XYZ file of C-alpha atoms in Angstrom:
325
model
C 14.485 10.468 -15.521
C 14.735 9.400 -11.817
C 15.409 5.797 -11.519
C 14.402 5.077 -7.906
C 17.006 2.907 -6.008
C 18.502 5.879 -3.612
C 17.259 7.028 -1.062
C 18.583 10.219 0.504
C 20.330 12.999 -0.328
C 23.463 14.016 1.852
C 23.443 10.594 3.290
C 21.842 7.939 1.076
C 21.882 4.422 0.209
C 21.300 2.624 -2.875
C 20.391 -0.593 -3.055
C 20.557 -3.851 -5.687
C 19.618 -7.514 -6.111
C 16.402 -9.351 -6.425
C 15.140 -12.040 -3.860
C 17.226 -15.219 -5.255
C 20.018 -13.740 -7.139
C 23.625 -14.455 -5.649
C 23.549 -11.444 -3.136
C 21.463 -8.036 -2.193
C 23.880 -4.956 -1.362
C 23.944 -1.210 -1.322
C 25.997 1.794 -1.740
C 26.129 4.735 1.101
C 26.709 7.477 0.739
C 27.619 10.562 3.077
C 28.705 8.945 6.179
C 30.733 11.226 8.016
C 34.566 10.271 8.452
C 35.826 9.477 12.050
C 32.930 7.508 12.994
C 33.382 4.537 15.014
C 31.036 1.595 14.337
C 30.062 -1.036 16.290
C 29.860 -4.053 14.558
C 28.301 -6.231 16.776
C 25.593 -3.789 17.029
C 24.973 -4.132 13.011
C 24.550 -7.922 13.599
C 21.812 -7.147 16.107
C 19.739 -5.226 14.239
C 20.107 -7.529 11.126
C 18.932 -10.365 13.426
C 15.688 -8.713 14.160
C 14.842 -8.714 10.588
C 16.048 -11.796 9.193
C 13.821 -14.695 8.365
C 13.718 -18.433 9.793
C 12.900 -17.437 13.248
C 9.723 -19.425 13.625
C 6.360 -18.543 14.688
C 4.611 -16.862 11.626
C 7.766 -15.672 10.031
C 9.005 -17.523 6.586
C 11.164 -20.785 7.132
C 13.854 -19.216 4.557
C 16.836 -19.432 6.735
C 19.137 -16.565 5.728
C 22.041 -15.730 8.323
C 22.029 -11.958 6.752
C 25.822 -11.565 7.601
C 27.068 -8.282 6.181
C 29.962 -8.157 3.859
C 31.499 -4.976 4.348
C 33.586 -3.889 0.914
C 34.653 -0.021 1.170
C 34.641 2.802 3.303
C 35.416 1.889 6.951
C 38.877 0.348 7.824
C 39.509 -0.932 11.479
C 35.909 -0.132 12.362
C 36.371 3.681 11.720
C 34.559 5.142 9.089
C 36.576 6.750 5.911
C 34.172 8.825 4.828
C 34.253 7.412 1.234
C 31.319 5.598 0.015
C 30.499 2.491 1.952
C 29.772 -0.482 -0.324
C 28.573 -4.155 1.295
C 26.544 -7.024 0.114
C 24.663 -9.626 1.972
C 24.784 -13.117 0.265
C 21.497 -15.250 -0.467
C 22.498 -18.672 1.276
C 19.077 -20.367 0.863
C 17.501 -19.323 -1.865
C 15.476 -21.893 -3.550
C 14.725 -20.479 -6.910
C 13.173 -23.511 -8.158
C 10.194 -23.478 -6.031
C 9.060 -20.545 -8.194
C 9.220 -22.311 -11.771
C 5.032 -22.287 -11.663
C 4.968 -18.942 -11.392
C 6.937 -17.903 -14.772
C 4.305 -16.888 -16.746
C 1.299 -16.674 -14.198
C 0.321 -13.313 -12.274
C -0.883 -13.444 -9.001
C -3.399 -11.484 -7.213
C -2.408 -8.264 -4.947
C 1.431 -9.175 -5.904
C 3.616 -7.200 -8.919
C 4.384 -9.484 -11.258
C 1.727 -7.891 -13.365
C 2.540 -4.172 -13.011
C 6.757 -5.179 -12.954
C 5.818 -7.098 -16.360
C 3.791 -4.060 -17.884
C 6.448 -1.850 -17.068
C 9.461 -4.000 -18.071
C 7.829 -6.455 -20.244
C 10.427 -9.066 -18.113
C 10.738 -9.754 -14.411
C 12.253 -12.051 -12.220
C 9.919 -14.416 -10.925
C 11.485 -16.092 -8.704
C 10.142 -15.080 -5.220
C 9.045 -11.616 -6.571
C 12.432 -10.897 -7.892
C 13.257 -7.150 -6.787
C 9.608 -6.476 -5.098
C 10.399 -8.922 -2.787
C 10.860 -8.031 1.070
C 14.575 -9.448 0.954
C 15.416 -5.898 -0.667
C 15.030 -4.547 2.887
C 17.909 -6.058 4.482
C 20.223 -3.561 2.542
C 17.804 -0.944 4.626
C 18.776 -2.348 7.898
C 21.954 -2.104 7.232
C 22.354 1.306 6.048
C 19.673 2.149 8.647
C 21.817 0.364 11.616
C 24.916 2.698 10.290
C 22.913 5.812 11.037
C 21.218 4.767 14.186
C 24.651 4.623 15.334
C 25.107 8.318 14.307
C 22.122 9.464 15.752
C 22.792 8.097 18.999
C 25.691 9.979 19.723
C 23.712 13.050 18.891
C 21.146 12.345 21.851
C 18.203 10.771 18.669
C 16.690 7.128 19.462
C 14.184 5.306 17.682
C 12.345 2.901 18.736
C 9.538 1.095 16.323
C 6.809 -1.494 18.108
C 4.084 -3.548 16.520
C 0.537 -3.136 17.218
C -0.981 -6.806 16.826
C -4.187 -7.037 14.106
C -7.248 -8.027 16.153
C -7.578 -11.075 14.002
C -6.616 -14.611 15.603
C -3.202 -16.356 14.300
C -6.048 -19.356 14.503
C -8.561 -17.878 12.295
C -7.906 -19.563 8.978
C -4.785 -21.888 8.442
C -3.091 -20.826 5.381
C -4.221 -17.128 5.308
C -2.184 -14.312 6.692
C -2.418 -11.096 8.495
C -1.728 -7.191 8.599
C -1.194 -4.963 11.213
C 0.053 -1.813 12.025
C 3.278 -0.406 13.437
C 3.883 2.522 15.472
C 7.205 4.382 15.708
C 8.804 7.298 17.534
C 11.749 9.344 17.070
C 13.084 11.237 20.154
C 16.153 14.037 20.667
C 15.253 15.684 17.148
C 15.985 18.967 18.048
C 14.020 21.825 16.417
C 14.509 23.211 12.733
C 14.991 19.677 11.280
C 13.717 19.415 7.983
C 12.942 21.087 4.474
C 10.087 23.583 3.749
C 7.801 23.116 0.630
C 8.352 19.366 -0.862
C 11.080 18.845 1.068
C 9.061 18.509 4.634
C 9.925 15.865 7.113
C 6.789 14.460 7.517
C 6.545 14.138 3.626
C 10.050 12.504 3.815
C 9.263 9.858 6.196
C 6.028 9.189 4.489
C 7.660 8.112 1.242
C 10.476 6.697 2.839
C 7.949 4.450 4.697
C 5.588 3.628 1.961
C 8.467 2.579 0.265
C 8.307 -0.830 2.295
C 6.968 -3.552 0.832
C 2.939 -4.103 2.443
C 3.102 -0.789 3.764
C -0.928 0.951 2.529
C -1.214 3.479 5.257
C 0.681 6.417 7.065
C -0.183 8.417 9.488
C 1.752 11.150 11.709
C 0.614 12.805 14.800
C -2.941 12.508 15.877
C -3.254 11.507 12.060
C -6.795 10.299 10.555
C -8.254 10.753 14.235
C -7.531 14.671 13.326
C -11.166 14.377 11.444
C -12.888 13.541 14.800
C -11.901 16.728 16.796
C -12.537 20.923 16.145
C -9.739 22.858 15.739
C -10.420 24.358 19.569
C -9.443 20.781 20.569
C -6.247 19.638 18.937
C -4.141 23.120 19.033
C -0.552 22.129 20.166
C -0.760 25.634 22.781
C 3.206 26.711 23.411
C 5.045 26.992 27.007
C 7.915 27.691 28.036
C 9.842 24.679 30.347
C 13.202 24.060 32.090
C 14.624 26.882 29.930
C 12.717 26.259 26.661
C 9.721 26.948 24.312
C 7.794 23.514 23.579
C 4.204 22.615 23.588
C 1.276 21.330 26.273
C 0.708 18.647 23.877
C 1.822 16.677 20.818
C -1.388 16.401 18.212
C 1.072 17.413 15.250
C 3.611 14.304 16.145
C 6.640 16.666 16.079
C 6.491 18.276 12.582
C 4.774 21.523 12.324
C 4.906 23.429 8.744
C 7.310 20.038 7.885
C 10.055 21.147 10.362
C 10.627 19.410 13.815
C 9.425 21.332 16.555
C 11.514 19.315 19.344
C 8.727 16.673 20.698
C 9.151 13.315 20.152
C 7.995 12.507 16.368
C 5.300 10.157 16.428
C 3.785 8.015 13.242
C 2.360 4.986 12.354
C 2.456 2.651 9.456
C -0.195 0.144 8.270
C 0.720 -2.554 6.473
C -1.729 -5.004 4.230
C -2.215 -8.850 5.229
C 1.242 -10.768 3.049
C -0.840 -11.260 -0.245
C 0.920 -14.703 -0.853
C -1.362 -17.628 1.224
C -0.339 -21.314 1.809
C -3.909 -22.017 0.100
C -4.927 -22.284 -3.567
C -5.531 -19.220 -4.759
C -7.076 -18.108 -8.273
C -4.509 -16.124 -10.931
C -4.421 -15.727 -15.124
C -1.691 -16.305 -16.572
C 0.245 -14.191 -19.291
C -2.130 -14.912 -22.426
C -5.449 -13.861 -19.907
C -6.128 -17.370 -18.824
C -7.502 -18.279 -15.511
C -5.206 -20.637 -13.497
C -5.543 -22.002 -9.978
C -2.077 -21.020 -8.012
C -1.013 -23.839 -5.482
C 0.668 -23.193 -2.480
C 4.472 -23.595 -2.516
C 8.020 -21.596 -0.997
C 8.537 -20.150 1.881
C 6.782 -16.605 2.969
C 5.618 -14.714 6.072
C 2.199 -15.004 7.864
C 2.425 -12.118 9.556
C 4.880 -9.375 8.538
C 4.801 -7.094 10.676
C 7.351 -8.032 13.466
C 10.209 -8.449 11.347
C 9.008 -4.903 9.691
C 10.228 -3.037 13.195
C 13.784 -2.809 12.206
C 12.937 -1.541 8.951
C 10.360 0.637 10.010
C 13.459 1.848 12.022
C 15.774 1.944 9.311
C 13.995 4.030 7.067
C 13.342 6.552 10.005
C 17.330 6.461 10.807
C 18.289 6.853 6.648
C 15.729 10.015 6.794
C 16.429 11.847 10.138
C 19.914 11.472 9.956
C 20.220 12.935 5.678
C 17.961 15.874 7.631
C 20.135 16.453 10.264
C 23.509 16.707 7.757
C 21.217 19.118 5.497
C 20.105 21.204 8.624
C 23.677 22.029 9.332
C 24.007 23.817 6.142
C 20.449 25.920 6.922
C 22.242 28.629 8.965
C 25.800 30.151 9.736
């Protein structure tokens, strides 16, 4: 039985803690030794996700600073497992006592509960998008990695037509575009083990995330075959392609284009209005609006987006050494 926390398989991370325990944290795994890591950076990228920035983001002010327990020693990396936690400094469990025995729409306190018969209510417990900061983290770690080896990523958010005005209280979705450059070719696993398949479960992993699409994607369906064919060439020295309609992954592999993909991700189901829910016996109950939560989640998405793109490129790039003498 595969109990889903890791992610990964030469380098991995697995994660723990639920929205308003003490801490959230995480294991990796498969960092190579000799690495030198830039701190500073880390604290970067963990400031583009953290909350209590303002605008449409949730007022929960967590600072997100990383503990850092095992497995790098005067910013060098060991290559022993690297263990860290991030403490919850403002959690207010409390504003979630209404919600103890009440389900609400679109969230999963009923499927956790079926599946459990117990969850932790308090701000969505493990479902909750605080999980993600462990992804940043392991995520930053990689990026740094990758950039030696010539790979960037770069995530950017693709604003949903709606109006931040339209309806106080409500919230919105969006979608998120990302691209992965310097993967050279013959990254990735045939079969079930294809990139594209990789990133597409790493990615719908995210909390909101209902939609993924890589290359030309859904628009595929809107073009003949005559129109979308990625025709080869051979420039400054090497084979590539005219164009880029497969989004860097042909057969699962990477071809060497940029990799291209997007993610959609569904308006934040909890609204700062009354909404209507049953509780645990199959009674209807009117939900009133109370904690802290995002309007609009897809900004402070980006850096996982990125993450999860960093965690899977990189445990592909480590596996593709071992593909060939």
């Amino acid at each position: 039985m595969a109990i889903k926390n890791r992610i990964g398989n030469l380098y991995s991370l697995t994660s723990f803690g639920e929205s308003h325990g003490p801490a959230i944290g995480g294991v990796i795994d498969g960092m190579p030794a000799g690495v030198t890591i830039d701190m500073e950076q880390l604290k970067r990228e963990m400031a583009r996700r953290r909350p209590g920035q303002g605008g449409m983001t949730s007022a929960r002010n967590e600072l997100d600073e990383v503990e850092i327990l095992s497995g790098i020693m005067d910013g060098v990396t060991l290559g022993t497992p690297i263990g860290f936690i991030i403490r919850n400094r403002d959690q207010h469990p409390e504003d979630y006592d209404h919600l103890k025995n009440v389900f609400r729409p679109s969230h999963a306190d009923f499927t956790y509960h079926a599946k459990y018969g117990i969850r932790d209510h308090r701000g969505g417990g493990r479902a909750s998008a605080r999980e993600t900061a462990a992804r940043v983290v392991a995520g930053a770690l990689a990026k740094q990695v990758l950039d030696k080896m010539g790979i960037t990523i770069a995530g950017e958010a693709v604003m949903s037509e709606l109006s931040s005005n339209d309806s106080a209280g409500d919230t919105m979705g969006g979608i998120l575009k990302c691209v992965i450059r310097g993967v050279p070719p013959g990254i990735g696993e045939t079969v079930f083990g294809k990139l594209s398949a990789q990133l597409a479960e790493a990615m719908m992993s995210i909390p909101a995330a209902k939609g993924f699409e890589i290359g030309l994607g859904f628009d595929f369906v809107n073009h003949r075959g005559s129109e979308v064919l990625d025709k080869w060439t051979f420039k400054d020295g090497k084979i590539t392609t005219q164009t880029n309609f497969s989004g860097g992954i042909q057969g699962g592999i990477s071809n060497g284009n940029d990799i291209c993909f997007s993610v959609a991700f569904k308006p934040v189901a909890t609204l700062m209005q009354p909404v209507e829910g049953i509780d645990n016996e199959g009674n209807p109950v009117t939900i009133e609006p109370r904690g802290r939560h995002d309007a609009y989640v897809v900004p402070r998405a980006v850096p996982v987006v990125e993450a999860m793109a960093a965690i899977v490129t990189l445990d592909n790039v480590l596996i593709g050494r071992a593909s060939r003498l």
